[in-house]
Structure formats: C-alpha cells, structure tokens
Coordinates of C-alpha atoms and ligand atoms in Angstrom, one line a residue:
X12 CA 30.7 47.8 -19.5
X13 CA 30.9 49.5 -22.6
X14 CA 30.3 48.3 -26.2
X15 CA 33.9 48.7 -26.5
X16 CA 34.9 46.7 -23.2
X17 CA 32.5 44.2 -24.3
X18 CA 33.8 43.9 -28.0
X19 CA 37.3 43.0 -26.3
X20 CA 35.6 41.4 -23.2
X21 CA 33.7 38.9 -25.4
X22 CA 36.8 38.4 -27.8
X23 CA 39.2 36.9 -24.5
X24 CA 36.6 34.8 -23.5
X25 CA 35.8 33.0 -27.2
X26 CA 39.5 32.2 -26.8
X27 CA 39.2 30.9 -23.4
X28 CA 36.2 29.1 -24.4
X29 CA 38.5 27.9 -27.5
X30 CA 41.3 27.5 -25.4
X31 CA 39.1 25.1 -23.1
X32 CA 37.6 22.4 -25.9
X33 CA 41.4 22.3 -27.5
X34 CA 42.8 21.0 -23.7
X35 CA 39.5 18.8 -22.6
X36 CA 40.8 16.1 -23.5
X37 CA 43.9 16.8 -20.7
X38 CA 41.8 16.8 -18.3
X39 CA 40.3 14.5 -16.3
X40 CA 36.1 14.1 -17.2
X41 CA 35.1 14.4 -13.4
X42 CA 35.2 17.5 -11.4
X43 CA 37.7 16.3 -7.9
X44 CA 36.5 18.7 -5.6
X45 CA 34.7 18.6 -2.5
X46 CA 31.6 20.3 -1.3
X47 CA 31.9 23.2 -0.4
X48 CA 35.0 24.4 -2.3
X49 CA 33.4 26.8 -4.1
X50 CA 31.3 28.6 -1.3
X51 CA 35.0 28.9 0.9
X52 CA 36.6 30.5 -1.7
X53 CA 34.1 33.5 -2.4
X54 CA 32.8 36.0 -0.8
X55 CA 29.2 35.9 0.8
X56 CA 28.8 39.3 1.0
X57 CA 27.7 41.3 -2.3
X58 CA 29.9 44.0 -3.9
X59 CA 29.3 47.4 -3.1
X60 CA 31.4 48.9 -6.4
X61 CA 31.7 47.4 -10.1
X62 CA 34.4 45.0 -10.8
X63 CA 36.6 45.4 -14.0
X64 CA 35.2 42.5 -16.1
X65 CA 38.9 40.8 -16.5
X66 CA 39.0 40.4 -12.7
X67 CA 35.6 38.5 -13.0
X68 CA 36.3 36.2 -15.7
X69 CA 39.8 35.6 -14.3
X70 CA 37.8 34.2 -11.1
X71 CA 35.8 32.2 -13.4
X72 CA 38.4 30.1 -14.6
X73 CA 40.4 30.2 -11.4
X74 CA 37.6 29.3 -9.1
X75 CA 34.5 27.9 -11.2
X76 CA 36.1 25.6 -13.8
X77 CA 38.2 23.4 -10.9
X78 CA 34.1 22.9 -9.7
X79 CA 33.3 21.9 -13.9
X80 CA 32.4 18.2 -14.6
X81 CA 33.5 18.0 -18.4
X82 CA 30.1 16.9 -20.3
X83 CA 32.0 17.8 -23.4
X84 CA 34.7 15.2 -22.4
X85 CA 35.1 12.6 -24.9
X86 CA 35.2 10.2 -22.5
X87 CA 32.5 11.3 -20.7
X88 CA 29.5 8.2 -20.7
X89 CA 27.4 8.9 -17.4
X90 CA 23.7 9.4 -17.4
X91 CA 22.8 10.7 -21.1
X92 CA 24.8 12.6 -23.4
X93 CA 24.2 16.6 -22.9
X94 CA 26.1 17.9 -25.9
X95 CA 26.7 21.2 -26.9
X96 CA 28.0 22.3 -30.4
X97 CA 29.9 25.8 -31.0
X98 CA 26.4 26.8 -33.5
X99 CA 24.6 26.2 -30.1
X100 CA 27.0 28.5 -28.3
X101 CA 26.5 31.1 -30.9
X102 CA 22.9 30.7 -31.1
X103 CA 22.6 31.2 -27.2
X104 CA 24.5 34.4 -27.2
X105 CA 22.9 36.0 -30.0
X106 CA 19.5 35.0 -28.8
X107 CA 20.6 36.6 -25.6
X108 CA 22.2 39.3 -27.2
X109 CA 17.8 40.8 -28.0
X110 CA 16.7 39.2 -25.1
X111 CA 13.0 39.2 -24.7
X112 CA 10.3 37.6 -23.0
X113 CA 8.5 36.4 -26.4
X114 CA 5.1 35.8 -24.7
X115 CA 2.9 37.0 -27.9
X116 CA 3.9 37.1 -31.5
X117 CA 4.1 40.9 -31.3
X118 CA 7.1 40.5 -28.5
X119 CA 9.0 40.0 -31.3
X120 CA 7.3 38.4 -34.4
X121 CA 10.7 36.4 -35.2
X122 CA 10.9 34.7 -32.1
X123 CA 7.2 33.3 -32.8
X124 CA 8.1 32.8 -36.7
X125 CA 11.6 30.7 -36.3
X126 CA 10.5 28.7 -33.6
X127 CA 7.5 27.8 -35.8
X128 CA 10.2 27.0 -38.8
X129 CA 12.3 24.9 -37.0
X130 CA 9.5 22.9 -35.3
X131 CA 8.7 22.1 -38.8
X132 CA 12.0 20.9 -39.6
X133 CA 12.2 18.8 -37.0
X134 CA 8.8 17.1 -37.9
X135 CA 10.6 16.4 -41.0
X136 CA 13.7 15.1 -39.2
X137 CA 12.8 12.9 -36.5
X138 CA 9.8 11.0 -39.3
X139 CA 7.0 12.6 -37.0
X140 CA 3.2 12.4 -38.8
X141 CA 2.4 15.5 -40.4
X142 CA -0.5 16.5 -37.8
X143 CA 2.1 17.6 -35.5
X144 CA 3.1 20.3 -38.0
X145 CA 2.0 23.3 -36.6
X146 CA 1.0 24.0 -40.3
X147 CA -1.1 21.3 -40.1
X148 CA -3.6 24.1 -38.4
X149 CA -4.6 21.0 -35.9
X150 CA -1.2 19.7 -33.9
X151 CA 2.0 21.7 -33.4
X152 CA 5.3 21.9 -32.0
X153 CA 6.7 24.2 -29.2
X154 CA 10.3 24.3 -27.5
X155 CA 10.6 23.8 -23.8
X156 CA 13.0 23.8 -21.0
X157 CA 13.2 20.0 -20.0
X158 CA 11.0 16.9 -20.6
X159 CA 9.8 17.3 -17.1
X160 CA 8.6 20.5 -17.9
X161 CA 6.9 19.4 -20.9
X162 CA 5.7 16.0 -19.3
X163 CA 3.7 18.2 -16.7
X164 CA 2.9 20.5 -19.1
X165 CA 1.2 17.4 -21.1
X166 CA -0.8 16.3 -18.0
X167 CA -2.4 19.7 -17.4
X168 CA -4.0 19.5 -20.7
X169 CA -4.9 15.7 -20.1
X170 CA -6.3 17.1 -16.9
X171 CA -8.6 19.8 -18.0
X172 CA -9.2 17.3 -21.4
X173 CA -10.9 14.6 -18.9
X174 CA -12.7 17.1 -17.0
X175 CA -14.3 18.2 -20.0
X176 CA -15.3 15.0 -21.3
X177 CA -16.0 14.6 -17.4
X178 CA -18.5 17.6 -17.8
X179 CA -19.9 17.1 -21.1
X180 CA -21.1 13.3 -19.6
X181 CA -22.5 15.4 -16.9
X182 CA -24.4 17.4 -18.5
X183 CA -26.0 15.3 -20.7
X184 CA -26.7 12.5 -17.8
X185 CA -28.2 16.3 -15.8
X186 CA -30.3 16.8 -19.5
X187 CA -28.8 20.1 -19.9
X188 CA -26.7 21.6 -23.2
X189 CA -23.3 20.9 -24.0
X190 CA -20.5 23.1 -22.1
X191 CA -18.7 25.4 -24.4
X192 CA -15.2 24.8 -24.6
X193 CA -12.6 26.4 -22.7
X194 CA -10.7 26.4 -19.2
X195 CA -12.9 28.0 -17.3
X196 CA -16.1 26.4 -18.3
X197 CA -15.7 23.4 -16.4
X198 CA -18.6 23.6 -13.8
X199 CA -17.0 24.0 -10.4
X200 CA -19.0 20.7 -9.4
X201 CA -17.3 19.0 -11.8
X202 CA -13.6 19.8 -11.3
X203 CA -14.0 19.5 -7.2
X204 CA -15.2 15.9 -7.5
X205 CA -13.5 14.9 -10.3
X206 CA -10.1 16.1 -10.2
X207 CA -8.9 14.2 -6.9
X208 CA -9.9 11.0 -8.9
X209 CA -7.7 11.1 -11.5
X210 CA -4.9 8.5 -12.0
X211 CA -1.5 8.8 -13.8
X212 CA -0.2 5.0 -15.1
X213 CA 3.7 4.5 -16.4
X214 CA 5.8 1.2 -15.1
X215 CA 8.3 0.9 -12.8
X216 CA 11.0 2.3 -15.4
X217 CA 9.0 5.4 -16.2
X218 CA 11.6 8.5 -14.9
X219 CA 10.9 10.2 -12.2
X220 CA 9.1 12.8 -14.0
X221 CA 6.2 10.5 -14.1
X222 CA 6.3 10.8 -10.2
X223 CA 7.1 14.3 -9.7
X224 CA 4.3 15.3 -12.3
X225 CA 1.8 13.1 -10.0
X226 CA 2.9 14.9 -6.8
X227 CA 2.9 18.5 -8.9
X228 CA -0.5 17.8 -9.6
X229 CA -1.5 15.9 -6.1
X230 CA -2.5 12.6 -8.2
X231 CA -1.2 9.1 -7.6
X232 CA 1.5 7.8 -10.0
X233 CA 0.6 4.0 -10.8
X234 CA 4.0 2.4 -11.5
X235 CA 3.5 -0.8 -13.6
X236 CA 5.5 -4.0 -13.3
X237 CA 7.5 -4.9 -16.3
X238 CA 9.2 -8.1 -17.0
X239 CA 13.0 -8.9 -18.2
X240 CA 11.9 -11.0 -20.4
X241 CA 10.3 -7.9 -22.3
X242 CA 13.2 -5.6 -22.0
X243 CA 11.7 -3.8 -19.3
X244 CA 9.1 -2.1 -21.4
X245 CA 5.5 -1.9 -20.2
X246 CA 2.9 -3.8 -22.1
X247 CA -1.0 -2.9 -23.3
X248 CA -2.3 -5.8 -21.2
X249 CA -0.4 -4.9 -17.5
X250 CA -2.4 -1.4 -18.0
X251 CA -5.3 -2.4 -18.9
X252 CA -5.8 -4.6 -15.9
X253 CA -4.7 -1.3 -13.7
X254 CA -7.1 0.8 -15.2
X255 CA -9.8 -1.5 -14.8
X256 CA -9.2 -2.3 -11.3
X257 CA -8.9 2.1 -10.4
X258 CA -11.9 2.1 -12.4
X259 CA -13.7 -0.2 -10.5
X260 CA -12.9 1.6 -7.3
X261 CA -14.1 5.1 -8.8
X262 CA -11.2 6.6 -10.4
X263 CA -10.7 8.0 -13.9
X264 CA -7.7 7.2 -16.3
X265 CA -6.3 10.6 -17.5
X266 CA -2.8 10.3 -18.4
X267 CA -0.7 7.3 -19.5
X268 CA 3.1 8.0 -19.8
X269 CA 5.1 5.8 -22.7
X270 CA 8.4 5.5 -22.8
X271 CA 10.9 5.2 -25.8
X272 CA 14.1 4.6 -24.0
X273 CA 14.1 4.3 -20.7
X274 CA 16.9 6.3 -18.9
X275 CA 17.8 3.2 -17.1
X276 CA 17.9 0.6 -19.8
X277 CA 17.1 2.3 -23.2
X278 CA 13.5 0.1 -23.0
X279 CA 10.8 0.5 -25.4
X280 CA 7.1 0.6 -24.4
X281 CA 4.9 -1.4 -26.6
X282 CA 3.3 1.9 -28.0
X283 CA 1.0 0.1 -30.0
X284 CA -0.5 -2.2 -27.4
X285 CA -0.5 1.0 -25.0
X286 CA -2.6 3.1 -27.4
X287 CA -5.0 0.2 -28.3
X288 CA -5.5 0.2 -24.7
X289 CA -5.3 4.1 -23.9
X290 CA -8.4 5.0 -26.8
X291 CA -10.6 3.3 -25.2
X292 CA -10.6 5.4 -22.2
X293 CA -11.8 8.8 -23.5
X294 CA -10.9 10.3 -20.6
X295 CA -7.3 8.7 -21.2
X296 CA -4.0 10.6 -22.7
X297 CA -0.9 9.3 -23.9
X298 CA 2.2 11.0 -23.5
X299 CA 5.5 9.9 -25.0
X300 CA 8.5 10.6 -23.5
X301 CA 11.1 9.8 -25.7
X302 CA 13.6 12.5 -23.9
X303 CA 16.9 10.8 -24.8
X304 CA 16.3 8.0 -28.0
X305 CA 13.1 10.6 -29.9
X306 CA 16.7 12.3 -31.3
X307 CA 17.1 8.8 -33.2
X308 CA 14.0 8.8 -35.2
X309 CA 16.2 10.6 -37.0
X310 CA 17.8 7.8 -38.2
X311 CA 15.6 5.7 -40.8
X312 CA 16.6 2.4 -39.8
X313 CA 16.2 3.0 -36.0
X314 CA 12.7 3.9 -36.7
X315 CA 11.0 0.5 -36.5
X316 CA 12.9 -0.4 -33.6
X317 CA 11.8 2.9 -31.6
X318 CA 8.6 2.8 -32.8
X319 CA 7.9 5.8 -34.5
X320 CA 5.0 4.7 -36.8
X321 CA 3.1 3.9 -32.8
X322 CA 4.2 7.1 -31.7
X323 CA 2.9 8.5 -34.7
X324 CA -0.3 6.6 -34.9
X325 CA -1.2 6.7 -31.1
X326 CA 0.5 9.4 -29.4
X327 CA -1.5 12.8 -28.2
X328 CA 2.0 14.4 -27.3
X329 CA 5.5 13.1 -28.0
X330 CA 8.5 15.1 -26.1
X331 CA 12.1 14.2 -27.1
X332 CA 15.2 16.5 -26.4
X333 CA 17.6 18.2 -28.6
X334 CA 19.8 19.5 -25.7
X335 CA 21.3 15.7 -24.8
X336 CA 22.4 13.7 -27.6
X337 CA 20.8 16.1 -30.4
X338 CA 23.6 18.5 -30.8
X339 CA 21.7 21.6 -29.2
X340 CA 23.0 22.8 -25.7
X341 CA 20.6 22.7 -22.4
X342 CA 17.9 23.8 -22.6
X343 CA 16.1 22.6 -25.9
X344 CA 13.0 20.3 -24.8
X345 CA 10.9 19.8 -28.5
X346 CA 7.3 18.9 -27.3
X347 CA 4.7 18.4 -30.0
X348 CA 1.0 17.4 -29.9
X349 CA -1.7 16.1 -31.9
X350 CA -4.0 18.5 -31.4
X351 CA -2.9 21.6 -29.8
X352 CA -6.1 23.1 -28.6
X353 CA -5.5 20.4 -26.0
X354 CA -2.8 23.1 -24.6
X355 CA -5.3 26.1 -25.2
X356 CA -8.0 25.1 -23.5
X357 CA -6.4 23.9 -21.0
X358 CA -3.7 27.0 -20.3
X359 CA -5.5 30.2 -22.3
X360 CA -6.2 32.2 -20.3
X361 CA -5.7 35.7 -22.0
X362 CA -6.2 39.7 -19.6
X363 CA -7.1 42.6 -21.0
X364 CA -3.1 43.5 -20.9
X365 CA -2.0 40.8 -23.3
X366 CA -4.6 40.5 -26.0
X367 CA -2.9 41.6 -29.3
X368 CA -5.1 42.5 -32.7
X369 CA -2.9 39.5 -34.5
X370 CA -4.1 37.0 -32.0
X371 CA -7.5 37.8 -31.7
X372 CA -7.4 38.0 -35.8
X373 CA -6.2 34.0 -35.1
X374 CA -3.6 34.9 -37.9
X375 CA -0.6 34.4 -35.1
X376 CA 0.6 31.8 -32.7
X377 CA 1.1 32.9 -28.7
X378 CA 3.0 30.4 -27.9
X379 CA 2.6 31.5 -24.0
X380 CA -1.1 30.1 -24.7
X381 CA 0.9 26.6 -25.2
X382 CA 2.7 26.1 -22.1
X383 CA 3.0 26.5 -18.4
X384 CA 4.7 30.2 -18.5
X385 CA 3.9 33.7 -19.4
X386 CA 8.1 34.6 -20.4
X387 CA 10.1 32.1 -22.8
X388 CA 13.6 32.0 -24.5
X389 CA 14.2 32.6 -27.6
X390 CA 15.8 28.8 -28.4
X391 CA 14.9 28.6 -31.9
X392 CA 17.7 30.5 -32.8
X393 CA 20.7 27.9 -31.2
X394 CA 18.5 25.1 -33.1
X395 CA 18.2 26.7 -36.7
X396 CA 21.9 27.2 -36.3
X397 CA 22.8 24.0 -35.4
X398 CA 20.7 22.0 -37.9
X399 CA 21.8 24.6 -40.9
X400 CA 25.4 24.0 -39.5
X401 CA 25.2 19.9 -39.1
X402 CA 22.3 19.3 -41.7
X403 CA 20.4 16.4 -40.9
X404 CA 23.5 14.2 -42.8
X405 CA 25.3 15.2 -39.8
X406 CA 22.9 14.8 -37.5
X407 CA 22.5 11.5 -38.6
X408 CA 26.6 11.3 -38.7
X409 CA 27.0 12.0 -35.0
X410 CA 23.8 9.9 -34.2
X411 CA 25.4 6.9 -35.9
X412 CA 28.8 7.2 -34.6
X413 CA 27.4 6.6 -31.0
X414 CA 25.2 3.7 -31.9
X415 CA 28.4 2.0 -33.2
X416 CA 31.0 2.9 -30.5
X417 CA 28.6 1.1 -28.6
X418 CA 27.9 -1.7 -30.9
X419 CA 31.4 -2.1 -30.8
X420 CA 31.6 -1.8 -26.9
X421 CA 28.9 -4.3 -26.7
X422 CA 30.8 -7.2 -28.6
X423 CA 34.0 -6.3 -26.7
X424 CA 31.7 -7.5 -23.1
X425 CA 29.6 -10.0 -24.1
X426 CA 33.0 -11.6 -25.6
X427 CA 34.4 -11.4 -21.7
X428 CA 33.2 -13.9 -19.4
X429 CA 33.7 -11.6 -16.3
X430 CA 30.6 -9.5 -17.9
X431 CA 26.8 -10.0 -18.1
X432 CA 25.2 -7.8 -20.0
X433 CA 21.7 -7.4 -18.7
X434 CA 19.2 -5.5 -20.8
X435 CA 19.1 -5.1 -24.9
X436 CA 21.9 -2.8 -26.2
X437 CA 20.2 0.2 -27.0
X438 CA 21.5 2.7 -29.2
X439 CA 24.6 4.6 -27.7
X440 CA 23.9 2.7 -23.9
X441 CA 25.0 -0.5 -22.5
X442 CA 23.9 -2.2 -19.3
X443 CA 26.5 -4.2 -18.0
X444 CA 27.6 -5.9 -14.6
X445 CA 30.0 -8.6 -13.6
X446 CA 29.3 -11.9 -13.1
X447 CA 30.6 -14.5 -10.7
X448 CA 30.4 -18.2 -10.7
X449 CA 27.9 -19.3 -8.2
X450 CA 27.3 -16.1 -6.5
X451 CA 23.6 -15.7 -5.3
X452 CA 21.8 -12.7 -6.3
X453 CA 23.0 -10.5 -3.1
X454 CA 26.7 -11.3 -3.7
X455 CA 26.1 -10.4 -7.5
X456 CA 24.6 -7.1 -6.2
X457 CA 27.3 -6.5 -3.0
X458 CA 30.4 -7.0 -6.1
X459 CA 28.8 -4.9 -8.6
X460 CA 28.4 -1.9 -5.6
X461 CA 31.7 -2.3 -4.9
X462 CA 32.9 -2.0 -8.6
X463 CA 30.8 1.0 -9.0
X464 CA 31.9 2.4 -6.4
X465 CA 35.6 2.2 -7.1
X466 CA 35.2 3.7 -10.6
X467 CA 33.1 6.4 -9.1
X468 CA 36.2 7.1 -7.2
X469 CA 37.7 7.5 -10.5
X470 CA 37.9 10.8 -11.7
X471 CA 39.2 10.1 -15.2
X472 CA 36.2 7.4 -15.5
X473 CA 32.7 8.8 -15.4
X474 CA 29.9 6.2 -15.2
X475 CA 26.9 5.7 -13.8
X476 CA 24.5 3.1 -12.1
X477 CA 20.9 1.8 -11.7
X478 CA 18.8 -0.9 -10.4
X479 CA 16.7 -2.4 -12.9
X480 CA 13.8 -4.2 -11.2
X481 CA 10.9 -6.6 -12.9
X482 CA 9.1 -8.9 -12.0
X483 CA 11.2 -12.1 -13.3
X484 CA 14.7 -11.0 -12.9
X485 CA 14.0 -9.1 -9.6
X486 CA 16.6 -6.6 -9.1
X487 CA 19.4 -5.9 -10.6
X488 CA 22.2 -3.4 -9.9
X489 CA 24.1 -2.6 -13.0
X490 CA 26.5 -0.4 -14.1
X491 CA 25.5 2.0 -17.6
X492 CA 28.4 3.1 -20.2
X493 CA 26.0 6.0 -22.3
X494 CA 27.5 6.7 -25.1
X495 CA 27.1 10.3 -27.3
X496 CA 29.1 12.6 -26.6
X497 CA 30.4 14.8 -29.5
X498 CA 33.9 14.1 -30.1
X499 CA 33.8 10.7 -28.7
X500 CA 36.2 8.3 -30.3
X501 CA 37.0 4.5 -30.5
X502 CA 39.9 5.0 -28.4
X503 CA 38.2 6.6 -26.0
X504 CA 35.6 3.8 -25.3
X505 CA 38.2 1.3 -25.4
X506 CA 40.1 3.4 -23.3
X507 CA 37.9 3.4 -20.5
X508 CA 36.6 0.2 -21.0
X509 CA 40.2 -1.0 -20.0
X510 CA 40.0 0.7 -17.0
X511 CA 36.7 -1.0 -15.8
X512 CA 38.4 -4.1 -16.6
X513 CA 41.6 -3.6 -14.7
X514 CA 39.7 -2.4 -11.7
X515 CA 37.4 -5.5 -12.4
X516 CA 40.0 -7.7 -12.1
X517 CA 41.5 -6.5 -9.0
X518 CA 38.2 -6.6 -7.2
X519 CA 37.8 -10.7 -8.3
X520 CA 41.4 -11.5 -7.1
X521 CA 40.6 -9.6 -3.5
X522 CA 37.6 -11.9 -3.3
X523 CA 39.8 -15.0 -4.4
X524 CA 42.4 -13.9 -1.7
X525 CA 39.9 -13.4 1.0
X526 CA 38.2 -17.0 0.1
X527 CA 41.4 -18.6 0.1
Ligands
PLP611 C1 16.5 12.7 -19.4 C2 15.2 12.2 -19.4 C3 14.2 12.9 -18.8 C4 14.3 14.2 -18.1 O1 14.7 15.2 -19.0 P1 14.8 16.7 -18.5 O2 14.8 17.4 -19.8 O3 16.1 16.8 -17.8 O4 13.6 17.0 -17.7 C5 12.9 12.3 -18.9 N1 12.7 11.1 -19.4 C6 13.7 10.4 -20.0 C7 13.4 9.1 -20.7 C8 15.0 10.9 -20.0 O5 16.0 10.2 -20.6

C-alpha cells in the first residue's frame, strides 16, 4: 500500500468505523454466533500474492464484525465497562502511525517525556499522594498492559524487596557488611532458601490475578475468608492471624493484595487495617488493585468511600485502569509506586547494548528498567488525548452518570419484592438475585441459574454472574448489572431491566405451575 492507497484506505474505514457507532444501537449487544464460525469461513492456508486492501476490509465487516460483542453498546452491562472514546482511537493510530519499541528515553525521548506528563496528571486526577509523582524523584507512575500485568509486575519487586531485607538480616546475624543494593546481589544462599518460602495473602474475593501471579511466581496464594456482614472486604485482623500462623511454620509474608472494588461485588478492603497490619512485616508489600473503581478517585466525594487517603497512606503500589470505565481504550493499565527503586532493583538489569549516556547521567527515565518487558507502546499519546478532549469535568461527567444510572437501578429492585439485592451498591454495579418465599438456599441458587441462564440466552441482554462466598452468608449465586458504558442512558437501563423482569416472571409462574 501506498501513501496514497492508504490516505483513501484509512478515509473508508473512519466512515465505517463512523458508520458502526451511529447503528450500535440497532444491533443487538451480544455477538449470536457459534464457535467456530469464523475459522469455517476463512482460509487456513496463507496468501501467496497481496490482496487489494478493499477486498480485506470488505472481509472485515462481512466476516469479523457478525463474530463482534458490542462493548460500546449502550446497553451493554457485563463484567466491567471497557470503553473506548474516538480521542482514544486517534491516539492509538497515531501512536502506531511512529511505532517504536520505546525501551530507553533515547528510543524516542517523547514517548519517555509524555508518558511521564500524563502520569502526573493522573496523580492529580484520581487525589493520589504526591510521592507517586514521578517528580517526586522517590515514587512514580508507568503505563501497563493490564492489572495482571502490573499485579505480577508488583510481586517481583516485593520478591527481590524481601530477599534483600532477607539478606541484609543475614548478613548481619553471619557478622558480615551490608549487601549493596541491587538484583543481583542477593547471595545465592539466600534466594534458594528463601524464595520457596514466600506467601502471597488476598481473601476469597481477590481476582484471579492474585492466583495466577502466585502460580507465575510458583508461591502459594492464601485466600482469606471475608464475611457478608462486612461487604465482602477482607479485614486487618483475618490477616494478621494468617501471617502469624505461615510464620510460625517458617514462611515469610511478602506480598499482600488489597482490593478496592472487588470485580464480583464492588468490595472495599479495609486498607487501613490491612496496612497497620502489613508494616509490621518488613518483609511485607501491599499492593492495591483498584483495576475497575481506582478510575473514581476521581470523583471527590467517592474518595472516602474508596478509601483513597488508605491507599495513599499505606499503599507501596496502587494499579487502577483507564482502559475500562476511564474513557481510554484496552490497553491502558496506570501502575504507580511509592518508591520506584522497588522496580529497579528488582528488574534493572542493563547490557552493554542498551546503556545510553542520558541514563547513566540519571537525567532520564528507562522505563523498561520499571517493568517486566524490554519493548512497550507508546499509550501516553491515546491518554493525553483523551483527558485534553474530556478534561477531568468530563471525566468526572461520565464517571457520575454511571454511579446514578445505577443508583437509580438500585431503587427500582430493592422497590420489587421478587429481588434481593445482596451486596452494597457500588458505584456503576449492582448485585442482584431473586428471591422466593421459603426456598432454602439450593432452590435460591437452582432459580437464580436458571434466570441467568435464560438471559444469557438473550442476545439483546448482556449480563453476567458470580458466586459470592463468606463465611456468614455462604454462597451466593447472583446475577451483576455493571454499569459504565459510554453512551449509556436511562432508557437503556430501564430497558433491560424490563427484560430481566419479564423473563423473571415467567420463570416464578413455571415454578407455580409445576407446584400446582
Ligand atoms: C478487571 C480487573 C482485573 C484484571 O484487569 P486486567 O487489566 O484485565 O488484567 C483485576 N482486578 C480487578 C479488581 C478488576 O476489576
């Protein structure tokens, strides 16, 4: 392709791309097909010659969109939001547009420079304490892929943090000077007997990044009971008694995971009891994930509620993402850290080949030095355009208009005496199920399946479900309505929300019927 082929090439598809968010909401949010459709239709062997471009993006919209589930939808309220904004779009394509690996400063000195800016910003935005300002010459801020990446990312520099204070305590039991600092000066004694006794804590509503990091790093993931009656957020005195009883067997406390908004149920962690707890372990770390509600901090008066003044006061990372209800397409994980040589000494580990007069000056950043990868994107861009495009008043806007859809949403159910609401509204998502008089738990659980299951059949409804288990309540199966999506209107809550009701009320008669 040509510059000329692309000029008209990239012209079609901004109006197909135009022509898509002006029909969404047409179509159906769920995707219908089945698996496999997409595989049958093309061709498994590679082409030999070029394709014309118009024959390829033709297939894309004949062939790929059918397979699309509509994230964009406004009446889209599975999982989390994932929003995308056109200054996103824009941003992507011209940051592809000098694509670059943007290891080192001197890959490209903007790509360094602008993610430092808008890290910044967002320190500003979300209320975050001013040591997490890169500026602040101690903490900083760096854009990742996902909060899983980020989460592991975070436990790599707990790891080698523990072993060092692992190593110091051994050399000065052996009588012998302090190591110097740095990855590779952790005496090989030290990190074979030590590592394999480290423990990672979260509770039972903790994602599955918590686990997935433990297996990544061949550590145990301690899962911590919570109770209903505390919203399903884990409290300082559960872990303690944890991390006493591993210690008492031999193992070491490196990395405790707090979460502000659980995925299933929006929980907060009681941040302030956790980090009371975690600072007296100084081999311990706390990590916040705040993946979905962190965005919110935005919002002044949702700060107390989430937290933020814990987060700020205890956390030694916080991760939240831009790319689901924050206005910034996939992928746009912020990560920040109290003190980022926690990251360099745990991940610097500079050749020959890569060493730069700017760095070894110290007057630049290499941000490769700060996470798992050598190669990065250049995301800053999509983020500066979409907080210069929005502001943070219209961050704040879109923010808002979530949190009182579901407000709204949440009056309308707790008003009907078919529904149960069972966990603390929480910003943009609702936990709901039905209720039924004197059905035992299993019955509760075997209806609320079957509604689920019918609305999953749906494709103009798109929810989703979890189980949320304590220790009080048990389990419960429950269906989530997550608000957040861009153009999401009043109408189109309420619109749904009648179709959960109608199938609701079909389902109680059949079980009337069937008694009778
Ligand atoms: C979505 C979510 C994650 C995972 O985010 P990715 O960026 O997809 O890795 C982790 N934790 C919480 C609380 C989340 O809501």
């Amino acid at each position: 392709m040509d510059v000329e082929q692309f000029r008209k090439a990239g012209y079609a598809a901004i109006d197909q791309i135009c022509d898509y968010y002006t029909s969404l909401e047409q179509r159906d949010v769920k995707s219908a097909v089945k698996p496999g459709y997409l595989l049958e239709q093309l061709s498994t062997t590679p082409p030999t010659k070029g394709e014309a471009f118009p024959a390829i993006a033709a297939d894309f919209q004949k062939l790929v969109m059918p397979g699309i589930t509509h994230w964009q939808h406004p009446k889209f309220f599975a999982y989390f939001p994932s929003v995308v904004t056109f200054e996103s779009i824009l941003g992507d394509m011209y940051s592809s547009s000098v694509s670059n690996p943007g290891f080192n400063w001197s890959c490209s000195p903007a790509c360094t420079e602008l993610e430092q800016l808008v890290m910044e910003w967002m320190v500003t935005i979300l209320g975050l304490d001013d040591v997490f300002r890169t500026s602040s010459g101690k903490g900083g801020g760096i854009i990742g892929t996902s909060a899983s990446d980020m989460c592991l990312t975070a436990a790599i520099a707990a790891r080698e943090r523990a072993l060092r204070v692992l190593a110091r305590e051994h050399h000065n039991a052996n009588g012998t000077a302090t190591p110097t600092e740095g990855p590779t000066d952790i005496p090989f004694s030290v990190r074979s007997e030590s590592t394999n006794k480290l423990v990672i804590y979260g509770s039972t509503q903790t994602h599955s990044i918590g686990v997935k990091t433990a297996l990544l790093l061949g550590l145990p993931f301690r899962a911590l009971p919570v109770k209903a009656e505390d919203g399903y957020a884990l409290r300082g005195d559960v872990l303690q008694a944890a991390i006493e009883e591993d210690i008492k067997k031999g193992f070491v406390p490196f990395f405790v995971i707090g979460t502000v908004g659980t995925t299933s149920s929006g929980a907060v962690d009681y941040i302030a009891e956790i980090g009371e707890v975690v600072r007296q372990y100084p081999t311990a770390f706390l990590h916040i994930d705040a993946a979905w509600a962190g965005m919110a901090w935005a919002l002044p008066e949702q700060r107390e509620m989430l937290r933020l003044a814990e987060v700020n006061k205890y956390g030694d990372s916080v991760c939240t993402n831009a790319h689901k209800w924050g206005l910034v397409g996939f992928d746009c994980s912020l990560f920040f850290v109290r003190d980022r040589r926690d990251l360099t000494e745990a991940l610097d580990v500079t050749p020959t080949y890569l060493r730069t007069k700017e760095a070894d000056a110290g007057t630049v950043i290499d941000y490769r030095n700060w996470q798992l990868a050598l190669g990065r994107r250049f995301r800053s861009v999509k983020l500066w355009f979409v907080m210069r495009g929005y502001g943070v008043e219209g961050l704040q806007a879109h923010l808002r208009n979530g949190i009182d859809l579901c407000s709204d949403l949440a009056s309308v159910v707790s008003k009907d005496s078919k529904f149960e609401i069972v966990a603390p509204p929480r910003l943009g998502l609702l936990c709901f199920r039905l209720k039924k008089e004197g059905a035992n738990a299993a019955e509760l659980d075997g209806l609320n399946v079957e509604l689920n299951s019918r609305l999953a059949a749906r494709p103009d409804v798109h929810l989703t479900q979890t189980i949320l288990k304590s220790e009080d309540a048990g389990e419960i199966f429950c269906i989530r309505f997550a608000i957040g999506a861009l153009r999401t209107t009043k109408q189109d809550v309420d619109e749904v929300w009648a179709e959960v009701v109608k199938d609701s009320d079909t389902l109680l008669l059949e079980g009337d019927r069937l008694k009778n």
